[in-house]
PDB file of C-alpha atoms in Angstrom:
ATOM      1  CA  MET E1334      34.210 -25.520  -8.004  1.00 82.00           C
ATOM      2  CA  PHE E1335      33.104 -24.692  -4.380  1.00 83.00           C
ATOM      3  CA  GLU E1336      32.836 -21.025  -5.406  1.00 87.00           C
ATOM      4  CA  LEU E1337      30.453 -22.040  -8.163  1.00 82.00           C
ATOM      5  CA  TYR E1338      28.161 -23.947  -5.710  1.00 80.00           C
ATOM      6  CA  LEU E1339      28.278 -21.088  -3.384  1.00 83.00           C
ATOM      7  CA  LEU E1340      27.308 -18.644  -6.070  1.00 84.00           C
ATOM      8  CA  ILE E1341      24.375 -20.823  -7.128  1.00 83.00           C
ATOM      9  CA  PHE E1342      23.243 -21.080  -3.560  1.00 81.00           C
ATOM     10  CA  LEU E1343      23.266 -17.427  -2.973  1.00 84.00           C
ATOM     11  CA  LEU E1344      21.550 -16.787  -6.210  1.00 84.00           C
ATOM     12  CA  ILE E1345      18.749 -19.311  -5.195  1.00 83.00           C
ATOM     13  CA  ILE E1346      18.373 -17.454  -1.888  1.00 83.00           C
ATOM     14  CA  ILE E1347      18.168 -14.047  -3.614  1.00 85.00           C
ATOM     15  CA  VAL E1348      15.702 -15.191  -6.219  1.00 84.00           C
ATOM     16  CA  SER E1349      13.605 -16.839  -3.506  1.00 84.00           C
ATOM     17  CA  ILE E1350      13.386 -13.577  -1.476  1.00 85.00           C
ATOM     18  CA  MET E1351      12.655 -11.549  -4.688  1.00 86.00           C
ATOM     19  CA  ILE E1352       9.772 -13.978  -5.706  1.00 82.00           C
ATOM     20  CA  ASP E1353       8.275 -13.776  -2.191  1.00 77.00           C
ATOM     21  CA  THR E1354       8.638 -10.033  -2.254  1.00 78.00           C
ATOM     22  CA  LEU E1355       6.747  -9.799  -5.481  1.00 77.00           C
ATOM     23  CA  LYS E1356       4.142 -12.260  -4.289  1.00 79.00           C
ATOM     24  CA  LEU E1357       3.596 -10.701  -0.765  1.00 79.00           C
ATOM     25  CA  GLY E1358       4.122  -6.933  -1.799  1.00 77.00           C
ATOM     26  CA  ILE E1359       6.943  -6.318   0.704  1.00 75.00           C
ATOM     27  CA  SER E1360      10.466  -7.530   1.360  1.00 80.00           C
ATOM     28  CA  PRO E1361      11.530  -8.635   4.790  1.00 83.00           C
ATOM     29  CA  MET E1362      12.773  -5.613   6.755  1.00 82.00           C
ATOM     30  CA  PRO E1363      14.423  -5.911  10.104  1.00 86.00           C
ATOM     31  CA  THR E1364      13.398  -3.737  12.972  1.00 91.00           C
ATOM     32  CA  ASN E1365      16.148  -1.543  14.239  1.00 92.00           C
ATOM     33  CA  LYS E1366      17.349  -1.840  17.908  1.00 95.00           C
ATOM     34  CA  ASP E1367      16.053   1.556  19.121  1.00 96.00           C
ATOM     35  CA  THR E1368      12.517   0.660  17.692  1.00 97.00           C
ATOM     36  CA  ALA E1369      12.615  -2.862  19.166  1.00 97.00           C
ATOM     37  CA  ILE E1370      13.465  -1.413  22.671  1.00 97.00           C
ATOM     38  CA  GLU E1371      10.443   1.028  22.484  1.00 97.00           C
ATOM     39  CA  ILE E1372       8.139  -1.793  21.392  1.00 98.00           C
ATOM     40  CA  VAL E1373       9.266  -3.853  24.422  1.00 98.00           C
ATOM     41  CA  GLU E1374       8.597  -0.971  26.761  1.00 96.00           C
ATOM     42  CA  LEU E1375       5.022  -0.628  25.237  1.00 96.00           C
ATOM     43  CA  LEU E1376       4.577  -4.451  25.624  1.00 97.00           C
ATOM     44  CA  LYS E1377       5.229  -4.088  29.326  1.00 95.00           C
ATOM     45  CA  ARG E1378       1.738  -2.405  29.625  1.00 91.00           C
ATOM     46  CA  SER E1379       0.085  -5.648  28.236  1.00 91.00           C
ATOM     47  CA  ASP E1380      -1.452  -8.323  30.574  1.00 90.00           C
ATOM     48  CA  ASP E1381      -1.849 -10.706  27.770  1.00 93.00           C
ATOM     49  CA  GLU E1382       0.004 -14.075  28.144  1.00 96.00           C
ATOM     50  CA  THR E1383       0.565 -14.265  24.375  1.00 98.00           C
ATOM     51  CA  ILE E1384       2.394 -11.871  22.002  1.00 98.00           C
ATOM     52  CA  ILE E1385       1.944 -12.293  18.343  1.00 98.00           C
ATOM     53  CA  ASP E1386       4.575 -10.926  15.781  1.00 98.00           C
ATOM     54  CA  LEU E1387       2.808 -10.470  12.449  1.00 97.00           C
ATOM     55  CA  GLY E1388       5.141 -10.823   9.555  1.00 95.00           C
ATOM     56  CA  SER E1389       8.200 -11.532  11.431  1.00 96.00           C
ATOM     57  CA  GLY E1390      10.790 -11.551   8.743  1.00 94.00           C
ATOM     58  CA  PHE E1391      14.179 -12.833   9.851  1.00 95.00           C
ATOM     59  CA  GLY E1392      12.964 -13.106  13.409  1.00 97.00           C
ATOM     60  CA  ASN E1393      14.985 -10.416  15.140  1.00 96.00           C
ATOM     61  CA  LEU E1394      12.055  -8.615  16.692  1.00 98.00           C
ATOM     62  CA  ALA E1395      10.307 -11.787  17.763  1.00 98.00           C
ATOM     63  CA  ILE E1396      13.510 -13.250  19.333  1.00 98.00           C
ATOM     64  CA  PHE E1397      14.103  -9.904  21.077  1.00 98.00           C
ATOM     65  CA  ILE E1398      10.466  -9.846  22.398  1.00 98.00           C
ATOM     66  CA  ALA E1399      10.663 -13.507  23.525  1.00 98.00           C
ATOM     67  CA  SER E1400      14.009 -12.854  25.196  1.00 97.00           C
ATOM     68  CA  ASN E1401      12.507  -9.864  27.146  1.00 97.00           C
ATOM     69  CA  PHE E1402       9.388 -11.845  28.234  1.00 98.00           C
ATOM     70  CA  PRO E1403      10.546 -15.274  29.101  1.00 97.00           C
ATOM     71  CA  ASN E1404       7.288 -16.031  30.890  1.00 96.00           C
ATOM     72  CA  LYS E1405       5.048 -15.156  27.883  1.00 97.00           C
ATOM     73  CA  LYS E1406       4.221 -17.137  24.895  1.00 98.00           C
ATOM     74  CA  VAL E1407       5.415 -15.462  21.699  1.00 98.00           C
ATOM     75  CA  ILE E1408       4.202 -16.471  18.238  1.00 98.00           C
ATOM     76  CA  ALA E1409       5.689 -15.243  14.953  1.00 98.00           C
ATOM     77  CA  TYR E1410       4.120 -15.564  11.657  1.00 98.00           C
ATOM     78  CA  GLU E1411       6.268 -15.246   8.405  1.00 96.00           C
ATOM     79  CA  LEU E1412       5.425 -16.327   4.788  1.00 94.00           C
ATOM     80  CA  SER E1413       8.776 -15.834   3.078  1.00 93.00           C
ATOM     81  CA  PHE E1414      10.754 -19.037   2.977  1.00 93.00           C
ATOM     82  CA  VAL E1415      14.251 -17.803   3.416  1.00 93.00           C
ATOM     83  CA  PRO E1416      13.490 -15.482   6.388  1.00 95.00           C
ATOM     84  CA  TYR E1417      11.446 -18.168   7.925  1.00 97.00           C
ATOM     85  CA  ILE E1418      14.300 -20.615   7.836  1.00 96.00           C
ATOM     86  CA  ILE E1419      16.750 -18.032   9.154  1.00 95.00           C
ATOM     87  CA  SER E1420      14.447 -17.174  11.965  1.00 97.00           C
ATOM     88  CA  MET E1421      14.066 -20.929  12.755  1.00 98.00           C
ATOM     89  CA  MET E1422      17.834 -21.319  12.919  1.00 97.00           C
ATOM     90  CA  LEU E1423      18.382 -18.303  15.097  1.00 97.00           C
ATOM     91  CA  LYS E1424      15.630 -19.414  17.436  1.00 98.00           C
ATOM     92  CA  LYS E1425      17.388 -22.846  17.887  1.00 97.00           C
ATOM     93  CA  ILE E1426      20.857 -21.335  18.102  1.00 97.00           C
ATOM     94  CA  LEU E1427      19.813 -18.795  20.817  1.00 97.00           C
ATOM     95  CA  LYS E1428      17.600 -21.435  22.464  1.00 97.00           C
ATOM     96  CA  VAL E1429      14.489 -19.291  22.761  1.00 98.00           C
ATOM     97  CA  ASP E1430      12.045 -21.721  24.083  1.00 97.00           C
ATOM     98  CA  ASN E1431       8.971 -19.486  24.490  1.00 98.00           C
ATOM     99  CA  LEU E1432       8.907 -18.619  20.714  1.00 98.00           C
ATOM    100  CA  LYS E1433       6.860 -20.463  18.203  1.00 98.00           C
ATOM    101  CA  ILE E1434       7.483 -19.514  14.550  1.00 98.00           C
ATOM    102  CA  TYR E1435       5.064 -20.484  11.846  1.00 98.00           C
ATOM    103  CA  ARG E1436       5.228 -20.151   8.101  1.00 97.00           C
ATOM    104  CA  LYS E1437       1.579 -19.306   7.802  1.00 96.00           C
ATOM    105  CA  ASP E1438      -0.664 -16.376   6.753  1.00 96.00           C
ATOM    106  CA  PHE E1439      -1.539 -14.556   9.978  1.00 97.00           C
ATOM    107  CA  LEU E1440      -4.789 -13.306   8.317  1.00 97.00           C
ATOM    108  CA  LYS E1441      -6.053 -16.912   8.405  1.00 96.00           C
ATOM    109  CA  GLU E1442      -5.085 -17.426  12.132  1.00 96.00           C
ATOM    110  CA  ASP E1443      -6.854 -16.684  15.367  1.00 95.00           C
ATOM    111  CA  LEU E1444      -5.349 -13.437  16.576  1.00 96.00           C
ATOM    112  CA  SER E1445      -7.595 -13.055  19.655  1.00 93.00           C
ATOM    113  CA  ASN E1446      -6.415 -13.004  23.283  1.00 92.00           C
ATOM    114  CA  ALA E1447      -2.961 -11.744  22.464  1.00 96.00           C
ATOM    115  CA  THR E1448      -1.062  -8.537  21.992  1.00 97.00           C
ATOM    116  CA  LEU E1449      -0.249  -8.005  18.315  1.00 98.00           C
ATOM    117  CA  VAL E1450       3.000  -6.404  17.115  1.00 98.00           C
ATOM    118  CA  CYS E1451       3.632  -5.618  13.461  1.00 97.00           C
ATOM    119  CA  TYR E1452       5.903  -3.889  10.987  1.00 94.00           C
ATOM    120  CA  LEU E1453       3.798  -4.349   7.880  1.00 93.00           C
ATOM    121  CA  PHE E1454       3.206  -2.004   4.885  1.00 91.00           C
ATOM    122  CA  PRO E1455       0.063  -0.035   3.929  1.00 93.00           C
ATOM    123  CA  LYS E1456      -1.745  -2.862   2.207  1.00 93.00           C
ATOM    124  CA  GLY E1457      -0.862  -5.246   5.006  1.00 94.00           C
ATOM    125  CA  MET E1458      -2.283  -2.789   7.480  1.00 96.00           C
ATOM    126  CA  GLU E1459      -5.456  -2.450   5.582  1.00 96.00           C
ATOM    127  CA  LYS E1460      -5.888  -6.318   5.452  1.00 96.00           C
ATOM    128  CA  LEU E1461      -5.168  -6.553   9.243  1.00 96.00           C
ATOM    129  CA  GLU E1462      -7.670  -3.813  10.068  1.00 96.00           C
ATOM    130  CA  ASP E1463     -10.348  -5.509   7.994  1.00 96.00           C
ATOM    131  CA  LYS E1464      -9.614  -8.777   9.886  1.00 95.00           C
ATOM    132  CA  LEU E1465      -9.754  -7.038  13.341  1.00 94.00           C
ATOM    133  CA  PHE E1466     -13.225  -5.705  12.362  1.00 92.00           C
ATOM    134  CA  ASP E1467     -14.482  -8.926  10.700  1.00 91.00           C
ATOM    135  CA  ASP E1468     -13.369 -11.195  13.618  1.00 92.00           C
ATOM    136  CA  CYS E1469     -14.421  -8.556  16.283  1.00 88.00           C
ATOM    137  CA  ILE E1470     -10.884  -8.671  17.844  1.00 86.00           C
ATOM    138  CA  ASN E1471     -10.358  -6.333  20.657  1.00 87.00           C
ATOM    139  CA  THR E1472      -6.735  -6.159  21.739  1.00 92.00           C
ATOM    140  CA  THR E1473      -3.575  -4.143  22.005  1.00 95.00           C
ATOM    141  CA  ILE E1474      -1.679  -3.572  18.712  1.00 97.00           C
ATOM    142  CA  ILE E1475       1.723  -1.946  18.338  1.00 98.00           C
ATOM    143  CA  SER E1476       2.737  -1.120  14.879  1.00 97.00           C
ATOM    144  CA  SER E1477       6.096   0.109  13.767  1.00 97.00           C
ATOM    145  CA  THR E1478       6.152   2.648  11.003  1.00 95.00           C
ATOM    146  CA  PHE E1479       2.677   2.303   9.436  1.00 95.00           C
ATOM    147  CA  ALA E1480      -0.778   3.221  10.889  1.00 96.00           C
ATOM    148  CA  PHE E1481      -4.272   1.933  10.484  1.00 96.00           C
ATOM    149  CA  ARG E1482      -6.849   3.848   8.202  1.00 95.00           C
ATOM    150  CA  HIS E1483      -9.747   3.947  10.498  1.00 94.00           C
ATOM    151  CA  ILE E1484      -8.560   2.875  13.963  1.00 94.00           C
ATOM    152  CA  LYS E1485      -7.414   5.799  16.046  1.00 94.00           C
ATOM    153  CA  GLU E1486      -4.063   5.270  17.798  1.00 95.00           C
ATOM    154  CA  ARG E1487      -3.922   5.872  21.642  1.00 95.00           C
ATOM    155  CA  LYS E1488      -0.371   6.932  21.418  1.00 95.00           C
ATOM    156  CA  ILE E1489       2.450   7.670  18.812  1.00 97.00           C
ATOM    157  CA  ILE E1490       6.070   7.462  19.763  1.00 96.00           C
ATOM    158  CA  ASN E1491       8.738   8.672  17.560  1.00 96.00           C
ATOM    159  CA  VAL E1492      11.770   6.716  18.221  1.00 96.00           C
ATOM    160  CA  ASP E1493      15.160   8.590  18.554  1.00 92.00           C
ATOM    161  CA  ASP E1494      16.793   7.112  15.558  1.00 90.00           C
ATOM    162  CA  ILE E1495      17.718   8.785  12.154  1.00 90.00           C
ATOM    163  CA  TYR E1496      14.328   8.045  10.762  1.00 88.00           C
ATOM    164  CA  LYS E1497      12.255   9.234  13.646  1.00 94.00           C
ATOM    165  CA  THR E1498      10.372   5.889  13.253  1.00 96.00           C
ATOM    166  CA  PRO E1499       6.845   6.231  14.462  1.00 97.00           C
ATOM    167  CA  ILE E1500       5.355   3.518  16.647  1.00 98.00           C
ATOM    168  CA  TYR E1501       1.593   3.316  16.834  1.00 97.00           C
ATOM    169  CA  TYR E1502      -0.028   2.047  20.029  1.00 97.00           C
ATOM    170  CA  TYR E1503      -3.682   0.956  19.761  1.00 95.00           C
ATOM    171  CA  GLN E1504      -6.210  -0.539  22.064  1.00 89.00           C
ATOM    172  CA  THR E1505      -9.292  -1.742  20.209  1.00 81.00           C
TER     173      THR E1505
END
């Protein structure tokens, strides 16, 4: 009987992730370790007291950033329910006190006065770019894998991993 309950529970989790993936247009994708290390190196250039992870998924990058910058405020936004819950549990287990995780749409939030970090998808980058222009936000943005359409990057770093993951560094 326990196996049946476990199977039902796992099925609910999988269906929840699939529904959120269809609704949002992307599934939660973890950032690999080499990419996270490069992002932290780029973040060292920022004087902002706040770092915002846009679309934080399971929270591995947000937790890594918060752990590397204990004196900065780190905010993470995630809309998918299961990744949000997992990231909240990891935050509590790892006792990452300078990290706040919200289940909110970052496009409806104030993103000014912070350095932005993201691993979105082309449509998400398009929406973020529109928000930056509409809200006249001037900041540093670090994007893994995907670039903006109209904002010119200051630097592109190709991570030494099997994918040669590009990281785009912007200062708007």
